[in-house]
Amino acid sequence: MSAEDATYYPGVPLRGYMDAAASSAPAPGGGSVSATVGALGAALVSMVCNLTLGKEKFAHLEGQVKELVEQAEQLRRELILLLQNDTTAYNGVIAAYRLPKETDEEKAARHVAVQKGLMHAADVPLDICRAAVRVCRLAKTAAEVGNPAAVTDAGCAVLFGEAAAQGAALNVEINLGSIEEEAYRRAAADEVAGILAEAAALRTEVLKTTREKL
Amino acid sequence: MSAEDATYYPGVPLRGYMDAAASSAPAPGGGSVSATVGALGAALVSMVCNLTLGKEKFAHLEGQVKELVEQAEQLRRELILLLQNDTTAYNGVIAAYRLPKETDEEKAARHVAVQKGLMHAADVPLDICRAAVRVCRLAKTAAEVGNPAAVTDAGCAVLFGEAAAQGAALNVEINLGSIEEEAYRRAAADEVAGILAEAAALRTEVLKTTREKL
């Protein structure tokens, strides 16, 4: 199995993934690690649910908590895919830069291919950012309806969701600098700003709920 | 190898560690995951250093960056140990609760053992909190002197260091509720408050430096 296989990094030992992040290899970097941190947040939402389900005391919440754990597990699967995809997102850009550039026609085609590659590469951290704020939303529900004995795990989940959104946002922003299409740049920047504001508000709110239940 | 082995979780595949966090098993929970997120932050500080070392342009910073990567790798080793230790920190408390409680003497001895176990268990997330703020400090240096092409990774490092400090703090706070010794409680609460204030200030500062260099 190679590092470009869609299931490579999720199967690497935790320490080995960290070693790869610490190395001078371009991937996995901050984008992939943001997806990993978001996935860890989603896992903690599931933990809160799994510590709530099947307990008589919380039987009246069973339906709501079952739905929450399904959403958290779906989100974790998406983020695990993204932590891998971010490590290969730049391959298209690198391939485009290697296109021939002898004639004017070749130069123009290469320029279009590079720009397309850059927008594809920027889409991956944008998807991570979108998924990360959903972790924050699920953490809010987990803090409100989950077993209060596990409320610190809901608090940790919102912290890791918010940090993942912020980290992915930095990776979107650095990519936007190389993208010429104004409409793409503006739409991405606006969406990221909205996500970060929502994630920050959720972090404040969920930490407040968590500390009240400690 | 069992889950109590000192090197167990760092060797588990990334996805398997997340599965264990998502399960209803008490460990790994938010404390261990906080250490993991902090270790990922330390790994990204090392990445910035490894993308700076050996480049002619940054030759004048070689000594400072070499020292930084050594500190980051030492810190990552400490956090990897803590992400495992947090999963067994409660074993002493559980063992103490199982002590005999027939006579008054046994009851008194059991009470002392439980309190000792609780303080030991609270010490692990406190150590994670202390290590996490050091990740934030190293991220600040990485953002200032590291290769600007890797500045988003320094930004991600401070985000994950700060989130890890906050997550570990929640786990210290919930443990303090069961500890009777007022002096221990006050010292731990004061130290955690100081760490969180420093980590929050570093997050703001390093994100500002990062966005200026994007």
Coordinates of C-alpha atoms in Angstrom, one line a residue:
Chain A
M1 CA 0.0 0.0 0.0
S2 CA 1.4 3.5 -0.9
A3 CA 0.8 6.9 0.8
E4 CA -1.5 7.7 -2.2
D5 CA -3.9 4.8 -1.5
A6 CA -7.2 6.2 -0.3
T7 CA -7.0 4.1 2.9
Y8 CA -3.3 4.6 3.7
Y9 CA -3.0 7.0 6.6
P10 CA -6.1 5.9 8.6
G11 CA -4.3 2.4 8.8
V12 CA -0.9 3.8 9.9
P13 CA -0.1 3.5 13.6
L14 CA -0.9 6.8 15.5
R15 CA 2.8 7.4 16.2
G16 CA 3.7 6.8 12.5
Y17 CA 1.1 9.3 11.3
M18 CA 2.7 11.8 13.7
D19 CA 6.1 11.0 12.4
A20 CA 4.9 11.6 8.8
A21 CA 3.4 14.9 9.9
A22 CA 6.7 15.9 11.7
S23 CA 8.8 15.1 8.6
S24 CA 9.8 17.6 5.8
A25 CA 7.5 15.7 3.4
P26 CA 4.8 18.1 2.2
A27 CA 2.0 15.7 3.3
P28 CA 0.4 15.0 5.7
G29 CA 0.6 18.7 6.9
G30 CA -1.7 21.1 8.7
G31 CA -4.7 20.3 6.4
S32 CA -4.7 16.5 7.0
V33 CA -4.0 17.0 10.7
S34 CA -7.0 19.4 10.9
A35 CA -9.2 16.6 9.5
T36 CA -7.7 14.1 12.0
V37 CA -8.4 16.5 14.9
G38 CA -11.9 17.0 13.6
A39 CA -12.4 13.2 13.4
L40 CA -11.2 12.8 17.0
G41 CA -13.8 15.4 18.0
A42 CA -16.5 13.4 16.1
A43 CA -15.3 10.2 17.9
L44 CA -15.8 11.9 21.3
V45 CA -19.4 12.9 20.3
S46 CA -19.9 9.1 19.6
M47 CA -18.4 8.3 23.0
V48 CA -20.9 10.5 24.8
C49 CA -23.7 8.9 22.9
N50 CA -22.4 5.3 23.6
L51 CA -22.2 6.2 27.4
T52 CA -25.9 7.4 27.2
L53 CA -27.6 4.7 25.2
G54 CA -29.0 1.7 27.0
K55 CA -29.2 3.4 30.4
E56 CA -32.7 3.5 32.0
K57 CA -32.1 7.0 33.2
F58 CA -31.8 8.3 29.7
A59 CA -34.4 6.0 28.0
H60 CA -36.6 8.9 27.0
L61 CA -33.7 10.4 24.9
E62 CA -32.9 7.1 23.2
G63 CA -34.2 8.1 19.7
Q64 CA -32.4 11.5 19.7
V65 CA -29.1 10.0 20.9
K66 CA -29.2 7.2 18.4
E67 CA -29.7 9.8 15.6
L68 CA -26.8 11.8 17.1
V69 CA -24.4 8.8 17.1
E70 CA -25.3 8.0 13.5
Q71 CA -24.5 11.6 12.4
A72 CA -21.2 11.6 14.4
E73 CA -20.1 8.3 12.9
Q74 CA -21.0 9.5 9.3
L75 CA -19.0 12.7 9.9
R76 CA -16.1 10.7 11.3
R77 CA -16.0 8.6 8.1
E78 CA -16.1 11.8 6.0
L79 CA -13.2 13.3 8.0
I80 CA -11.1 10.1 7.8
L81 CA -11.5 10.2 4.0
L82 CA -10.5 13.9 4.0
L83 CA -7.4 13.4 6.2
Q84 CA -6.2 11.0 3.5
N85 CA -7.4 13.1 0.5
D86 CA -5.6 16.2 1.8
T87 CA -2.3 14.4 1.4
T88 CA -2.9 13.9 -2.3
A89 CA -4.8 17.1 -3.1
Y90 CA -1.7 18.7 -4.5
N91 CA -0.9 15.9 -6.9
G92 CA -3.0 17.5 -9.6
V93 CA -1.2 20.8 -9.2
I94 CA 2.2 19.1 -9.4
A95 CA 1.1 17.2 -12.6
A96 CA -0.2 20.4 -14.2
Y97 CA 3.1 22.2 -13.5
R98 CA 4.9 19.4 -15.3
L99 CA 2.8 19.9 -18.5
P100 CA 4.8 21.0 -21.6
K101 CA 5.3 24.8 -22.0
E102 CA 7.1 25.2 -25.3
T103 CA 4.4 26.8 -27.5
D104 CA 2.0 29.6 -26.6
E105 CA -0.8 27.0 -26.9
E106 CA 0.9 24.7 -24.5
K107 CA 1.5 27.5 -22.0
A108 CA -2.1 28.5 -22.1
A109 CA -3.3 25.0 -21.6
R110 CA -0.9 24.5 -18.7
H111 CA -2.0 27.7 -17.1
V112 CA -5.7 26.6 -17.2
A113 CA -4.7 23.1 -15.8
V114 CA -2.7 24.7 -12.9
Q115 CA -5.6 26.9 -12.0
K116 CA -8.0 24.0 -12.1
G117 CA -5.6 21.9 -9.9
L118 CA -5.3 24.8 -7.4
M119 CA -9.1 25.1 -7.1
H120 CA -9.4 21.3 -6.5
A121 CA -6.6 21.5 -3.9
A122 CA -8.4 24.4 -2.1
D123 CA -11.7 22.4 -2.1
V124 CA -10.3 19.7 0.2
P125 CA -9.5 22.0 3.2
L126 CA -12.8 23.8 2.5
D127 CA -14.6 20.4 2.9
I128 CA -12.6 19.8 6.1
C129 CA -13.7 23.2 7.4
R130 CA -17.4 22.4 6.5
A131 CA -17.2 19.1 8.3
A132 CA -15.4 20.5 11.3
V133 CA -18.2 23.0 12.1
R134 CA -20.7 20.1 11.9
V135 CA -18.6 18.4 14.7
C136 CA -19.2 21.6 16.8
R137 CA -22.9 21.4 16.2
L138 CA -23.1 17.7 17.2
A139 CA -21.0 18.5 20.3
K140 CA -23.6 21.1 21.4
T141 CA -26.4 18.4 21.2
A142 CA -24.1 15.9 23.0
A143 CA -23.5 18.4 25.8
E144 CA -27.2 19.1 26.1
V145 CA -28.8 15.7 26.0
G146 CA -25.9 13.3 26.6
N147 CA -25.0 11.5 29.9
P148 CA -23.7 14.4 32.2
A149 CA -21.0 12.1 33.5
A150 CA -19.4 12.3 30.0
V151 CA -19.9 16.1 29.5
T152 CA -16.2 16.8 29.5
D153 CA -16.0 14.6 26.3
A154 CA -18.6 16.8 24.7
G155 CA -16.5 19.8 25.7
C156 CA -13.4 18.3 24.2
A157 CA -15.3 17.5 21.0
V158 CA -16.3 21.2 20.5
L159 CA -12.7 22.3 21.2
F160 CA -11.3 19.9 18.6
G161 CA -14.0 20.7 16.1
E162 CA -13.4 24.4 16.4
A163 CA -9.6 24.0 16.2
A164 CA -10.0 21.8 13.1
A165 CA -12.2 24.4 11.4
Q166 CA -9.6 27.1 12.1
G167 CA -6.7 25.0 11.0
A168 CA -8.5 24.0 7.7
A169 CA -9.4 27.7 7.2
L170 CA -5.7 28.7 7.2
N171 CA -5.1 26.0 4.5
V172 CA -8.0 27.4 2.4
E173 CA -6.7 30.9 2.8
I174 CA -3.1 30.1 1.7
N175 CA -4.4 28.4 -1.4
L176 CA -6.6 31.3 -2.3
G177 CA -3.5 33.5 -2.8
S178 CA -2.6 31.5 -5.9
I179 CA -6.1 31.3 -7.4
E180 CA -7.0 33.9 -10.1
E181 CA -10.7 33.4 -10.3
E182 CA -12.2 36.3 -8.3
A183 CA -15.6 34.7 -7.9
Y184 CA -14.1 31.4 -6.5
R185 CA -11.9 33.4 -4.1
R186 CA -14.7 35.6 -2.8
A187 CA -17.2 32.7 -2.3
A188 CA -14.6 30.6 -0.5
A189 CA -13.4 33.5 1.8
D190 CA -17.0 34.4 2.7
E191 CA -18.0 30.8 3.4
V192 CA -14.9 30.3 5.6
A193 CA -15.6 33.5 7.6
G194 CA -19.1 32.3 8.3
I195 CA -18.0 28.9 9.4
L196 CA -15.3 30.3 11.8
A197 CA -17.8 32.7 13.4
E198 CA -20.3 29.9 13.9
A199 CA -17.6 27.5 15.3
A200 CA -16.3 30.2 17.7
A201 CA -19.8 30.8 19.0
L202 CA -20.4 27.1 19.5
R203 CA -17.1 26.7 21.3
T204 CA -18.1 29.4 23.8
E205 CA -21.6 28.1 24.3
V206 CA -20.7 24.4 24.7
L207 CA -17.8 25.1 27.1
K208 CA -20.3 27.1 29.2
T209 CA -22.8 24.2 29.2
T210 CA -19.9 21.8 30.0
R211 CA -18.6 23.8 33.0
E212 CA -22.2 24.2 34.4
K213 CA -22.5 20.4 34.4
L214 CA -19.1 19.5 35.8
Chain B
M1 CA 0.0 -6.5 24.0
S2 CA -2.8 -5.1 26.2
A3 CA -4.4 -1.7 26.4
E4 CA -2.5 -1.2 29.7
D5 CA 0.9 -1.6 28.1
A6 CA 2.8 1.7 28.2
T7 CA 3.2 1.6 24.4
Y8 CA -0.2 0.3 23.3
Y9 CA -2.2 3.2 21.9
P10 CA 0.7 4.9 20.1
G11 CA 1.0 1.7 18.0
V12 CA -2.7 1.3 17.2
P13 CA -3.8 2.4 13.7
L14 CA -5.1 5.9 13.6
R15 CA -8.6 4.7 12.8
G16 CA -8.5 2.1 15.6
Y17 CA -7.5 4.7 18.2
M18 CA -10.5 6.8 17.0
D19 CA -12.7 3.7 17.3
A20 CA -11.5 3.1 20.9
A21 CA -12.3 6.8 21.7
A22 CA -15.8 6.5 20.1
S23 CA -16.7 3.4 22.1
S24 CA -18.3 3.3 25.6
A25 CA -15.1 2.1 27.2
P26 CA -14.0 4.8 29.7
A27 CA -10.5 5.1 28.0
P28 CA -9.3 6.6 25.8
G29 CA -11.5 9.6 26.5
G30 CA -11.1 13.4 26.3
G31 CA -8.0 13.4 28.4
S32 CA -6.0 11.0 26.2
V33 CA -7.4 12.6 23.0
S34 CA -6.2 16.0 24.3
A35 CA -2.7 14.6 24.6
T36 CA -3.0 13.2 21.1
V37 CA -4.1 16.6 19.7
G38 CA -1.2 18.2 21.6
A39 CA 1.3 15.7 20.2
L40 CA -0.1 16.4 16.6
G41 CA 0.6 20.1 17.3
A42 CA 4.2 19.3 18.4
A43 CA 4.6 17.2 15.2
L44 CA 3.6 20.3 13.1
V45 CA 6.2 22.4 14.9
S46 CA 8.8 19.8 13.9
M47 CA 7.5 19.9 10.3
V48 CA 8.0 23.7 10.1
C49 CA 11.6 23.1 11.4
N50 CA 12.3 20.3 9.0
L51 CA 11.1 22.5 6.1
T52 CA 13.5 25.2 7.3
L53 CA 16.7 23.3 8.1
G54 CA 19.3 22.8 5.3
K55 CA 18.0 25.7 3.2
E56 CA 20.6 28.3 2.3
K57 CA 18.1 31.1 2.8
F58 CA 17.6 30.2 6.4
A59 CA 21.2 29.2 7.2
H60 CA 21.6 32.0 9.7
L61 CA 18.8 30.5 11.8
E62 CA 20.1 26.9 11.7
G63 CA 21.1 26.8 15.4
Q64 CA 17.9 28.2 16.7
V65 CA 15.7 25.9 14.5
K66 CA 17.8 22.8 15.5
E67 CA 17.1 23.6 19.1
L68 CA 13.4 24.2 18.3
V69 CA 13.0 20.8 16.6
E70 CA 14.7 19.0 19.5
Q71 CA 12.3 20.7 22.0
A72 CA 9.3 19.8 19.8
E73 CA 10.3 16.2 19.4
Q74 CA 11.0 15.9 23.2
L75 CA 7.5 17.4 23.9
R76 CA 5.9 15.0 21.4
R77 CA 7.5 12.0 23.2
E78 CA 6.1 13.3 26.5
L79 CA 2.6 13.8 25.1
I80 CA 2.7 10.3 23.4
L81 CA 3.5 8.8 26.9
L82 CA 0.7 10.9 28.4
L83 CA -1.9 9.8 25.8
Q84 CA -1.2 6.3 26.9
N85 CA -0.9 7.1 30.7
D86 CA -4.3 8.9 30.7
T87 CA -6.0 5.6 29.7
T88 CA -4.7 3.9 32.8
A89 CA -4.7 6.8 35.3
Y90 CA -8.0 5.6 36.9
N91 CA -6.8 2.1 37.5
G92 CA -5.4 3.1 40.9
V93 CA -8.8 4.7 41.9
I94 CA -10.7 1.5 40.8
A95 CA -8.2 -0.7 42.8
A96 CA -8.6 1.6 45.9
Y97 CA -12.5 1.4 45.7
R98 CA -12.1 -2.5 45.7
L99 CA -10.2 -2.4 49.1
P100 CA -12.0 -4.1 52.0
K101 CA -14.4 -1.9 54.0
E102 CA -15.6 -4.1 56.9
T103 CA -13.9 -2.5 59.9
D104 CA -13.5 1.2 60.7
E105 CA -9.7 0.8 60.2
E106 CA -10.3 -0.7 56.7
K107 CA -12.7 2.1 55.9
A108 CA -10.2 4.8 56.9
A109 CA -7.4 3.2 54.9
R110 CA -9.6 2.7 51.9
H111 CA -10.7 6.4 52.0
V112 CA -7.0 7.5 52.1
A113 CA -6.1 5.2 49.2
V114 CA -9.1 6.5 47.1
Q115 CA -8.0 10.1 47.7
K116 CA -4.4 9.3 46.8
G117 CA -5.6 7.6 43.6
L118 CA -7.8 10.5 42.7
M119 CA -4.9 13.0 43.0
H120 CA -2.7 10.7 40.9
A121 CA -5.5 10.5 38.3
A122 CA -5.8 14.3 38.3
D123 CA -2.1 14.7 37.9
V124 CA -2.1 13.1 34.4
P125 CA -4.4 15.7 32.7
L126 CA -2.5 18.4 34.6
D127 CA 0.7 17.2 33.0
I128 CA -1.1 17.2 29.6
C129 CA -2.2 20.8 30.2
R130 CA 1.4 21.8 31.1
A131 CA 2.8 20.1 28.0
A132 CA 0.1 21.6 25.7
V133 CA 1.0 25.2 26.6
R134 CA 4.6 24.4 25.8
V135 CA 3.4 23.4 22.3
C136 CA 1.8 26.9 22.0
R137 CA 5.2 28.5 23.0
L138 CA 7.1 26.4 20.4
A139 CA 4.5 27.2 17.7
K140 CA 5.1 31.0 18.4
T141 CA 8.9 30.5 17.7
A142 CA 8.1 28.4 14.6
A143 CA 5.8 31.1 13.2
E144 CA 8.4 33.7 13.8
V145 CA 11.7 32.1 12.6
G146 CA 10.5 29.1 10.5
N147 CA 10.2 28.9 6.7
P148 CA 7.3 31.3 5.9
A149 CA 6.1 28.8 3.2
A150 CA 5.2 26.5 6.2
V151 CA 3.6 29.2 8.4
T152 CA 0.1 27.7 8.2
D153 CA 1.6 24.6 9.9
A154 CA 2.8 26.8 12.8
G155 CA -0.7 28.3 12.9
C156 CA -2.3 24.8 13.1
A157 CA 0.3 23.9 15.8
V158 CA -0.9 26.7 18.1
L159 CA -4.5 25.8 17.5
F160 CA -4.0 22.2 18.5
G161 CA -1.8 23.1 21.5
E162 CA -4.4 25.5 22.8
A163 CA -7.3 23.1 22.2
A164 CA -5.3 20.3 24.0
A165 CA -4.7 22.6 27.0
Q166 CA -8.4 23.5 27.2
G167 CA -9.5 19.8 26.8
A168 CA -7.0 18.6 29.5
A169 CA -8.2 21.5 31.8
L170 CA -11.8 20.2 31.6
N171 CA -10.5 16.8 32.7
V172 CA -8.5 18.3 35.6
E173 CA -11.5 20.3 36.7
I174 CA -13.9 17.3 36.8
N175 CA -11.4 15.3 38.9
L176 CA -11.0 18.2 41.4
G177 CA -14.7 17.8 42.3
S178 CA -13.9 14.5 44.1
I179 CA -10.7 15.6 45.8
E180 CA -11.0 16.7 49.5
E181 CA -7.6 18.2 50.0
E182 CA -8.2 22.0 49.7
A183 CA -4.5 22.9 49.1
Y184 CA -4.3 20.4 46.2
R185 CA -7.5 21.7 44.7
R186 CA -6.6 25.4 44.9
A187 CA -3.0 24.9 43.5
A188 CA -4.3 22.9 40.6
A189 CA -7.1 25.3 39.8
D190 CA -4.8 28.3 39.9
E191 CA -2.2 26.6 37.7
V192 CA -4.8 25.6 35.1
A193 CA -6.2 29.1 35.0
G194 CA -2.7 30.5 34.3
I195 CA -2.0 28.0 31.6
L196 CA -5.3 28.6 29.8
A197 CA -4.8 32.4 29.9
E198 CA -1.3 32.0 28.4
A199 CA -2.4 29.5 25.8
A200 CA -5.3 31.8 24.7
A201 CA -3.0 34.8 24.3
L202 CA -0.5 32.7 22.3
R203 CA -3.3 31.4 20.0
T204 CA -4.3 35.0 19.2
E205 CA -0.7 36.2 18.7
V206 CA 0.4 33.2 16.6
L207 CA -2.7 33.3 14.4
K208 CA -2.0 37.0 13.8
T209 CA 1.6 36.3 12.8
T210 CA 0.4 33.4 10.6
R211 CA -2.2 35.5 8.7
E212 CA 0.4 38.3 8.2
K213 CA 2.7 35.9 6.5
L214 CA 0.1 34.0 4.3

